[in-house]
CSV table of N, CA and C in Angstrom, one decimal:
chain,number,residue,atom,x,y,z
A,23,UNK,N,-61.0,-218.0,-132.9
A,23,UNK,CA,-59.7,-217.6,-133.4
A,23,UNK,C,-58.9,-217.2,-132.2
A,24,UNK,N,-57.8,-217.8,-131.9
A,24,UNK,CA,-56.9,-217.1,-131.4
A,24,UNK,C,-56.5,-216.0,-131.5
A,25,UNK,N,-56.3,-215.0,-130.5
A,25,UNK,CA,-55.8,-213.9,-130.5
A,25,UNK,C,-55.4,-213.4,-129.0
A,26,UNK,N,-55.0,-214.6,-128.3
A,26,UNK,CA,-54.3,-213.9,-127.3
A,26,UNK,C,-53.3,-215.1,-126.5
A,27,UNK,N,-51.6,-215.1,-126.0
A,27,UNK,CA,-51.2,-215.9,-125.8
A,27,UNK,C,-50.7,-215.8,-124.1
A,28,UNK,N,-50.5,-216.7,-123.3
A,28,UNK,CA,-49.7,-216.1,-122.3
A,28,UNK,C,-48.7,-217.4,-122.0
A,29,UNK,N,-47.9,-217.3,-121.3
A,29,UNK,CA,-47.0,-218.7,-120.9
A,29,UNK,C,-46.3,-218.7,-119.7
A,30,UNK,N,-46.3,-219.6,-119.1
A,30,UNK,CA,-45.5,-219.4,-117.4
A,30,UNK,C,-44.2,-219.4,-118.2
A,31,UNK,N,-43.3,-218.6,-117.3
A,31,UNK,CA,-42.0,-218.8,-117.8
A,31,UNK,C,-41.7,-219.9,-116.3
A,32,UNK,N,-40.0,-220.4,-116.7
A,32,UNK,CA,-39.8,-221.4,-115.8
A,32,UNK,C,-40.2,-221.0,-114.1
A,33,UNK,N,-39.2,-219.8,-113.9
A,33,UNK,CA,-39.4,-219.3,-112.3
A,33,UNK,C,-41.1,-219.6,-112.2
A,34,UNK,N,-42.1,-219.1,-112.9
A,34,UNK,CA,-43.2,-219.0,-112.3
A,34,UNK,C,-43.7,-220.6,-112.2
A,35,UNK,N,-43.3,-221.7,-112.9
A,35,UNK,CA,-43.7,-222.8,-112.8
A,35,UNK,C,-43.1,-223.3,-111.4
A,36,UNK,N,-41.6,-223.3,-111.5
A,36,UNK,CA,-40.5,-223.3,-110.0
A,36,UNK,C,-41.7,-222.7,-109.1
A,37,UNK,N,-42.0,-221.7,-108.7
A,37,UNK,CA,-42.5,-221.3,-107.6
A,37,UNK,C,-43.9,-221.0,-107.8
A,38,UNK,N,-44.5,-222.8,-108.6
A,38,UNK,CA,-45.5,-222.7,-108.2
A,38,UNK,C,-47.0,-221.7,-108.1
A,39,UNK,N,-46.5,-221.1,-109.1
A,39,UNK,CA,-47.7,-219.8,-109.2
A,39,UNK,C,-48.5,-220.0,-110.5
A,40,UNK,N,-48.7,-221.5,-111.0
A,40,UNK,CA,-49.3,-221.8,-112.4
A,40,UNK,C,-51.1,-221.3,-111.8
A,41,UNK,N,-50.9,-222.0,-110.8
A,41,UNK,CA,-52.9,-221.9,-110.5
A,41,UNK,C,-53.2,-220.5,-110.4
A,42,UNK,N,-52.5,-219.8,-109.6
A,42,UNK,CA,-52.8,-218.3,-109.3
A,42,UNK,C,-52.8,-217.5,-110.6
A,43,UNK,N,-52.2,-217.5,-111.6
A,43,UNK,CA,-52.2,-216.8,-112.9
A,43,UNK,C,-53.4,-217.2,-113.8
A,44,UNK,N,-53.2,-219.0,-113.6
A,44,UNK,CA,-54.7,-218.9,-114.4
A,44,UNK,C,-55.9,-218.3,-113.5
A,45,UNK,N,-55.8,-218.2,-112.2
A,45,UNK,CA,-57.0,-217.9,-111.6
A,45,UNK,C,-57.0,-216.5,-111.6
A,46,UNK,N,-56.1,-215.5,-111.8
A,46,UNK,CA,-56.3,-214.3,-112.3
A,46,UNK,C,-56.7,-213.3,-113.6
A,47,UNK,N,-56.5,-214.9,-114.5
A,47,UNK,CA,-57.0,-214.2,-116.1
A,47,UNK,C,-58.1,-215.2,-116.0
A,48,UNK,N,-58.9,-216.0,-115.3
A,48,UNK,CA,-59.8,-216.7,-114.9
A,48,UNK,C,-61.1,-214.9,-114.4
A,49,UNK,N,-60.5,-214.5,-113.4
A,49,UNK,CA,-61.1,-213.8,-113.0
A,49,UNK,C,-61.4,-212.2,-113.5
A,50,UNK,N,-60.2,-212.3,-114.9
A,50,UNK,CA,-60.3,-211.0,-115.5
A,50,UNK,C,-61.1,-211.1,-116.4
A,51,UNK,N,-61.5,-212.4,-116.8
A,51,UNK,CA,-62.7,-212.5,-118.1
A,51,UNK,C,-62.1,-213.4,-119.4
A,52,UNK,N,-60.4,-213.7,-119.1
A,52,UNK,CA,-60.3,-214.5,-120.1
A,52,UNK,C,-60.8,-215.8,-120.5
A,53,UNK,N,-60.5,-217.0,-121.5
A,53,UNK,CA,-61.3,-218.0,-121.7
A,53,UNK,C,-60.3,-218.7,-121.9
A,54,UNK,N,-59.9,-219.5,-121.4
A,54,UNK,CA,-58.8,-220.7,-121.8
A,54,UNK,C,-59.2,-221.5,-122.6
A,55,UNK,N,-58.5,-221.5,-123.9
A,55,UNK,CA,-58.6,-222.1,-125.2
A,55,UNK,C,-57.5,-223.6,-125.1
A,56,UNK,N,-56.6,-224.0,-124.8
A,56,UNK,CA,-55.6,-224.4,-124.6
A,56,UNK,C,-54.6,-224.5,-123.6
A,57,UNK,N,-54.2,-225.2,-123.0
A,57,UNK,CA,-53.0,-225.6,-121.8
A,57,UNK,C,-52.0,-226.7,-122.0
A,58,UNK,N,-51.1,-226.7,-121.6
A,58,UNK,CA,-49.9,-228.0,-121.9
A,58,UNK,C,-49.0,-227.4,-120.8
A,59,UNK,N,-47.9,-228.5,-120.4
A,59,UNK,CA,-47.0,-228.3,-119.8
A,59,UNK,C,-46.3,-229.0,-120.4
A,60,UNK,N,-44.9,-228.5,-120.2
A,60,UNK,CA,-43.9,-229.3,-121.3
A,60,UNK,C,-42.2,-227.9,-121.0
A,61,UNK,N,-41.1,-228.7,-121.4
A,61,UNK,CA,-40.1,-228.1,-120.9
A,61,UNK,C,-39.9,-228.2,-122.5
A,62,UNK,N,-39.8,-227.0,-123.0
A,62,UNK,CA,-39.5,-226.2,-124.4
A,62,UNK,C,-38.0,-226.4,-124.8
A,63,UNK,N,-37.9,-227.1,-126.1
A,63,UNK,CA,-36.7,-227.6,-126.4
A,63,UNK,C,-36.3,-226.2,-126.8
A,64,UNK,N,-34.2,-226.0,-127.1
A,64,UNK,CA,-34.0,-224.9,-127.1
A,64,UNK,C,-34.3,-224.3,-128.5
A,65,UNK,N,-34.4,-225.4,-129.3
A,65,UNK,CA,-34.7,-224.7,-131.1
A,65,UNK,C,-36.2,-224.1,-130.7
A,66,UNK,N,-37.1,-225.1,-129.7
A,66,UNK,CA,-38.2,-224.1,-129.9
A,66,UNK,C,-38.9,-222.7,-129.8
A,67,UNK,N,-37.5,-222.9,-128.6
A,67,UNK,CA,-37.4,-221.0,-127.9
A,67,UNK,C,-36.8,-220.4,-128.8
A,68,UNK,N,-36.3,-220.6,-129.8
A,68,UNK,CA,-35.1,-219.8,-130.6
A,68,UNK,C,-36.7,-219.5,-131.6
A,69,UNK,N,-37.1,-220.6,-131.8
A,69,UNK,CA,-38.4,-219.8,-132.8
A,69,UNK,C,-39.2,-219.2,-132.6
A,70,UNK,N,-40.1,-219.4,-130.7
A,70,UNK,CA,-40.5,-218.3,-130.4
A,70,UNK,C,-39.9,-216.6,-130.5
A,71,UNK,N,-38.9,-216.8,-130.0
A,71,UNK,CA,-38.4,-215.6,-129.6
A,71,UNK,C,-37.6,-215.0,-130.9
A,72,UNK,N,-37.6,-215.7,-132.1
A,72,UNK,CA,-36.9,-214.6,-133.4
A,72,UNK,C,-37.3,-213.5,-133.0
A,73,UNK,N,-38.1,-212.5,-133.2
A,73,UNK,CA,-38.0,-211.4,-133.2
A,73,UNK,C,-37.1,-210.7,-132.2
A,74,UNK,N,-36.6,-211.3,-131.3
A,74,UNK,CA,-35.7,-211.2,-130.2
A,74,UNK,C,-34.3,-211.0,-130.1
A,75,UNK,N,-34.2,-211.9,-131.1
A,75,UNK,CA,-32.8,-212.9,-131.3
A,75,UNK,C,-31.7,-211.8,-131.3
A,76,UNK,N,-32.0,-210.7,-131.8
A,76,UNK,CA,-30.3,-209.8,-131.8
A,76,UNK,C,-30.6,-208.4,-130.6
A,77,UNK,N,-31.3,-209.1,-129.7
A,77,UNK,CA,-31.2,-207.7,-128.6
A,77,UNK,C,-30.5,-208.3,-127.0
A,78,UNK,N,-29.7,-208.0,-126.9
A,78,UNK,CA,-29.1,-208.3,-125.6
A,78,UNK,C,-29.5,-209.5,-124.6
A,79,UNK,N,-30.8,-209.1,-124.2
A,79,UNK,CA,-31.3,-209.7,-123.4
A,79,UNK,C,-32.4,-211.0,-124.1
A,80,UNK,N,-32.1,-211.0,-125.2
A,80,UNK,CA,-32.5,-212.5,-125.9
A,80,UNK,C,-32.7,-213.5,-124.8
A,81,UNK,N,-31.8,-214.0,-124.1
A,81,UNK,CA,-31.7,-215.3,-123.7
A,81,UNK,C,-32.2,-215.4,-122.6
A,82,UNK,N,-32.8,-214.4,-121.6
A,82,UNK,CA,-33.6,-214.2,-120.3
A,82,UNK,C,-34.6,-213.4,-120.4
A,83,UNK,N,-35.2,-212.9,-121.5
A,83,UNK,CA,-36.7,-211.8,-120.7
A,83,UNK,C,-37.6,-212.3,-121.5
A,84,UNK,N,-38.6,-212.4,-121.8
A,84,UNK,CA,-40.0,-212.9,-122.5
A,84,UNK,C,-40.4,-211.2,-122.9
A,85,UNK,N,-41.2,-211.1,-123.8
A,85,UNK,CA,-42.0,-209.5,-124.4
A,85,UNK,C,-43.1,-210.0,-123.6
A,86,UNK,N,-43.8,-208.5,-123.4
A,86,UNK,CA,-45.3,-208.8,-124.0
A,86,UNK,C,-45.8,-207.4,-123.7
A,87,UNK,N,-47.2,-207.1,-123.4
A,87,UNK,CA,-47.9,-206.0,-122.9
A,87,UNK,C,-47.7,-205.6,-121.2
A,88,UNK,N,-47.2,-204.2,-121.4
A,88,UNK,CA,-47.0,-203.7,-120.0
A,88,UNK,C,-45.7,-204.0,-120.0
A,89,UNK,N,-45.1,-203.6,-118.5
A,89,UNK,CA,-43.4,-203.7,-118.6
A,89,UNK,C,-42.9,-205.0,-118.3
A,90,UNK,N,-41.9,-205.3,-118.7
A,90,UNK,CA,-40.8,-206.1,-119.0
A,90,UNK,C,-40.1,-206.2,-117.5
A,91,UNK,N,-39.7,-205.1,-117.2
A,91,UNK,CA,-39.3,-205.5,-115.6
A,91,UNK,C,-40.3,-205.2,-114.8
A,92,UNK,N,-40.0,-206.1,-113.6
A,92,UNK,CA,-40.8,-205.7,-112.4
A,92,UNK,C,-40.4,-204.8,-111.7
A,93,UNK,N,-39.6,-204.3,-111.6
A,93,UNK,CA,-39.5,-202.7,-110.8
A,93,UNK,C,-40.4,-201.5,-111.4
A,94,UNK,N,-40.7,-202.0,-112.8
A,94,UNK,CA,-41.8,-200.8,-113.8
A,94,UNK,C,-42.9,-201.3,-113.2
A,95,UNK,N,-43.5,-202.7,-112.9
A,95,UNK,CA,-44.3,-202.6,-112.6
A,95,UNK,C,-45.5,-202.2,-111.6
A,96,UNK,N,-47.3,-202.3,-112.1
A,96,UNK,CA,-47.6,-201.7,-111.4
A,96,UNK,C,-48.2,-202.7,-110.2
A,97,UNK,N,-48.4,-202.4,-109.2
A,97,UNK,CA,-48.8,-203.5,-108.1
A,97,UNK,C,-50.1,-203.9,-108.6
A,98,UNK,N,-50.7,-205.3,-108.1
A,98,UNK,CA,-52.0,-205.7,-109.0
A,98,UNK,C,-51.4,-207.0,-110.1
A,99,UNK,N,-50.5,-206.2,-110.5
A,99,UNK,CA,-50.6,-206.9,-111.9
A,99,UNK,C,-49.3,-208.4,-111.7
A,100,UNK,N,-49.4,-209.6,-112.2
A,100,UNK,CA,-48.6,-210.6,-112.5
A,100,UNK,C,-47.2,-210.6,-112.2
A,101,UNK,N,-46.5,-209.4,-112.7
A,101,UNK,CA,-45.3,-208.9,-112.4
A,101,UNK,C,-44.7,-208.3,-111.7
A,102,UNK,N,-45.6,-207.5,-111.4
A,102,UNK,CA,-45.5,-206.2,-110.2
A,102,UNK,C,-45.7,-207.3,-108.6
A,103,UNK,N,-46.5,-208.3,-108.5
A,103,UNK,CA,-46.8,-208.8,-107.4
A,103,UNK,C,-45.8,-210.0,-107.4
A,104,UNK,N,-45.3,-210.7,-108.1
A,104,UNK,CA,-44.7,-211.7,-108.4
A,104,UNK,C,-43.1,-211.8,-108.8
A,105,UNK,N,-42.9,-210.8,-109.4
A,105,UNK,CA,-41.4,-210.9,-109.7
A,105,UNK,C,-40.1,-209.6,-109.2
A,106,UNK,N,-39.3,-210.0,-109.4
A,106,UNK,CA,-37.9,-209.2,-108.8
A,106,UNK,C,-37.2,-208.8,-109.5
A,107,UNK,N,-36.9,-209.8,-110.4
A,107,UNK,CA,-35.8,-209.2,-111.3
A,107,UNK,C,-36.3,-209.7,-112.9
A,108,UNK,N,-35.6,-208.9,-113.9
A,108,UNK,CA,-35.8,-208.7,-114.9
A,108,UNK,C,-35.9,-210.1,-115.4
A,109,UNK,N,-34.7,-211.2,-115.8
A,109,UNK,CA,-34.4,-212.4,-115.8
A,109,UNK,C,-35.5,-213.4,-115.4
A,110,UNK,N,-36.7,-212.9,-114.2
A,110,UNK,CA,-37.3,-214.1,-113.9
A,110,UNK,C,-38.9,-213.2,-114.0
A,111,UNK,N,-39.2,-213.0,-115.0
A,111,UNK,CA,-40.1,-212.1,-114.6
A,111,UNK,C,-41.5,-212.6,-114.8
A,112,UNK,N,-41.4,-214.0,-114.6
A,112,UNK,CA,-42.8,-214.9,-114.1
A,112,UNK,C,-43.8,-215.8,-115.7
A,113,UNK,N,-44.1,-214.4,-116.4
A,113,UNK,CA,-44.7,-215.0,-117.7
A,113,UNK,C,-44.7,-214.0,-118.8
A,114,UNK,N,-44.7,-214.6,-119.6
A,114,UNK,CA,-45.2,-214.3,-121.1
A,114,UNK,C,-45.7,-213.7,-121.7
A,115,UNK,N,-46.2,-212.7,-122.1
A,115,UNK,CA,-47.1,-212.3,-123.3
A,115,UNK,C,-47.3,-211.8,-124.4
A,116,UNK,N,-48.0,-212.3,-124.9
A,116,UNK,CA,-47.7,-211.8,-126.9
A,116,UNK,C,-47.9,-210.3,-126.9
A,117,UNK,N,-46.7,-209.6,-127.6
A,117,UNK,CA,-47.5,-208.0,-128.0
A,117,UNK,C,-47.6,-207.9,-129.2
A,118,UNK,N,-48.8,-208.8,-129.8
A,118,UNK,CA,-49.5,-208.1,-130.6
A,118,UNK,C,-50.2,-209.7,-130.9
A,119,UNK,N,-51.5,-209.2,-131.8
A,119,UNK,CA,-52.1,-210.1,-132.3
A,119,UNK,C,-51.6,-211.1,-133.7
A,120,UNK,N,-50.8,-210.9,-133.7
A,120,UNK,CA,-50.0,-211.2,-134.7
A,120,UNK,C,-48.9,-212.0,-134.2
A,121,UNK,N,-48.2,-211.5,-133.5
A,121,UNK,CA,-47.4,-212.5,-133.0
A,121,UNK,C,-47.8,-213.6,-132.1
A,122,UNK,N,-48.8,-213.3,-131.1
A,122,UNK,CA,-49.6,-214.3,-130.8
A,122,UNK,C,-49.8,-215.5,-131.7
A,123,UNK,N,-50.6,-215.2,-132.8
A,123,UNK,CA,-50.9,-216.4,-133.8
A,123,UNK,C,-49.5,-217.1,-134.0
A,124,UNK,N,-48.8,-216.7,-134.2
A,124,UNK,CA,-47.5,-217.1,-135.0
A,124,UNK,C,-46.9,-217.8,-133.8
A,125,UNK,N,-47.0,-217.4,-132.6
A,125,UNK,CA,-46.0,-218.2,-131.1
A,125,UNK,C,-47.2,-219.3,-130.6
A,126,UNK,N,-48.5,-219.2,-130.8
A,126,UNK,CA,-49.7,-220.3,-130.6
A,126,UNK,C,-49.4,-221.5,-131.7
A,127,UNK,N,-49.0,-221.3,-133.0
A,127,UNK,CA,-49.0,-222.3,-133.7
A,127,UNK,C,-47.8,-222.9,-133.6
A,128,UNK,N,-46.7,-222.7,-132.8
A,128,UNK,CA,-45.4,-223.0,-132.5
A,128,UNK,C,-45.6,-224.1,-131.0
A,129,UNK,N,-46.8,-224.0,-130.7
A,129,UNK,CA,-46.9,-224.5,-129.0
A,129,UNK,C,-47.8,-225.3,-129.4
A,130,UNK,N,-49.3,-225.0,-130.3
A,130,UNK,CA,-50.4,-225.6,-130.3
A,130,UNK,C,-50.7,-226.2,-131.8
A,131,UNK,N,-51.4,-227.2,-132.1
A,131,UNK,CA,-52.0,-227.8,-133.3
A,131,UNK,C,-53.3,-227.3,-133.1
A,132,UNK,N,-54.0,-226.3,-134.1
A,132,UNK,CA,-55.0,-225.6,-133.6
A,132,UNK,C,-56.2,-226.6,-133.5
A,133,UNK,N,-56.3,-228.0,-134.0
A,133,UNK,CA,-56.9,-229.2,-133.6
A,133,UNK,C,-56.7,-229.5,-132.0
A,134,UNK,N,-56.4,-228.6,-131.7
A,134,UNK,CA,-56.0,-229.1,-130.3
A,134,UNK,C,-56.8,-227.6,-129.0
A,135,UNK,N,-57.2,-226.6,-129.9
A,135,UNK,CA,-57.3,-225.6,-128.9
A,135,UNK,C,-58.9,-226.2,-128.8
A,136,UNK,N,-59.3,-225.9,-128.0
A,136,UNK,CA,-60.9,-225.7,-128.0
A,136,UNK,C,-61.7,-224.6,-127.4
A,137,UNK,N,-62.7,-224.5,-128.6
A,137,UNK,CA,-63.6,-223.0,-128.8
A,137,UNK,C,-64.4,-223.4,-128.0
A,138,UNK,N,-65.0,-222.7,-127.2
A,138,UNK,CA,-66.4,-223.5,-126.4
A,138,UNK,C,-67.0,-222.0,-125.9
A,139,UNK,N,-68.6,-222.3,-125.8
A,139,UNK,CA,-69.5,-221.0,-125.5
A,139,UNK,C,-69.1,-220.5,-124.3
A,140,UNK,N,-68.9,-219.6,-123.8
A,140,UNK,CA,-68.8,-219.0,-122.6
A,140,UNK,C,-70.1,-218.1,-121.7
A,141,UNK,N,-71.4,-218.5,-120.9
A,141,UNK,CA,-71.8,-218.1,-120.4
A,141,UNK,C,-72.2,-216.9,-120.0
A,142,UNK,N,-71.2,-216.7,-119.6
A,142,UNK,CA,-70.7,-215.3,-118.7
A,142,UNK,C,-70.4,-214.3,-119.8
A,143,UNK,N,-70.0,-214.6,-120.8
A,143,UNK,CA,-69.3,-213.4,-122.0
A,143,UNK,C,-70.0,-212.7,-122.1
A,144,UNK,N,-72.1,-212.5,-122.1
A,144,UNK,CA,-72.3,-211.0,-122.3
A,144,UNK,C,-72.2,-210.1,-121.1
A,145,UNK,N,-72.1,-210.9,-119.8
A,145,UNK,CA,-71.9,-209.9,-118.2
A,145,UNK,C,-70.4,-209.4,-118.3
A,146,UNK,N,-69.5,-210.0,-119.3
A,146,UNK,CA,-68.2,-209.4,-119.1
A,146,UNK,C,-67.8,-208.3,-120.6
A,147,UNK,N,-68.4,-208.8,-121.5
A,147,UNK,CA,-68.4,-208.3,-122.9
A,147,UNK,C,-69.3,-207.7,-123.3
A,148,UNK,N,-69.1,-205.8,-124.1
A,148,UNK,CA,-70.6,-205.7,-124.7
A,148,UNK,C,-70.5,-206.0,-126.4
């Protein structure tokens, strides 16, 4: 089951930092279920981001867990190392498990994710 999403926003694709991100949640313990690249039509983004739709900053910031700008952020992390301004602030992520599912089935045909055993999951998981 899905329950967790993340997505390069454009800048982070532009400058090239697709491998470093996966190689970060690579090394944090996540499991990549699914990948695509594809330039997101505008109705699509208007569906991801409903919940969005009537706050100012609708049309430049992505949500997710932890801060939204990089000047909040903490060094270490995706944003804090990677981005500058609010507008470009690298990627994506679902805040909450809930919306995750709902922005995964908007991107993915869940025929399309793949479950697969992960080795390593009890040295990372108890």
């Amino acid at each position: 089951e899905a329950n967790a999403q993340k997505t390069q926003e454009p800048d982070g694709v532009q400058r090239h930092l697709i491998g470093e991100i996966i190689r970060r949640f690579e090394k944090k313990g996540f499991k990549l279920v699914g990948m695509k690249l594809m330039q997101a039509s505008e109705d699509l983004l208007k569906k991801h981001y409903i919940a969005l739709c009537d706050r100012p900053f609708y049309t430049m910031v992505s949500t997710g867990q932890g801060e939204t700008n990089p000047s909040d952020s903490r060094p270490g992390t995706i944003r804090g190392d990677f981005s500058i301004e609010v507008s470009k602030n690298v990627i994506h992520g679902s805040d909450s498990i809930e919306s995750a599912r709902r922005e995964i089935l908007l991107w993915f045909h869940t025929d399309k994710l793949t479950c697969w055993a992960e080795s390593t999951e009890p040295w990372i998981y108890e």
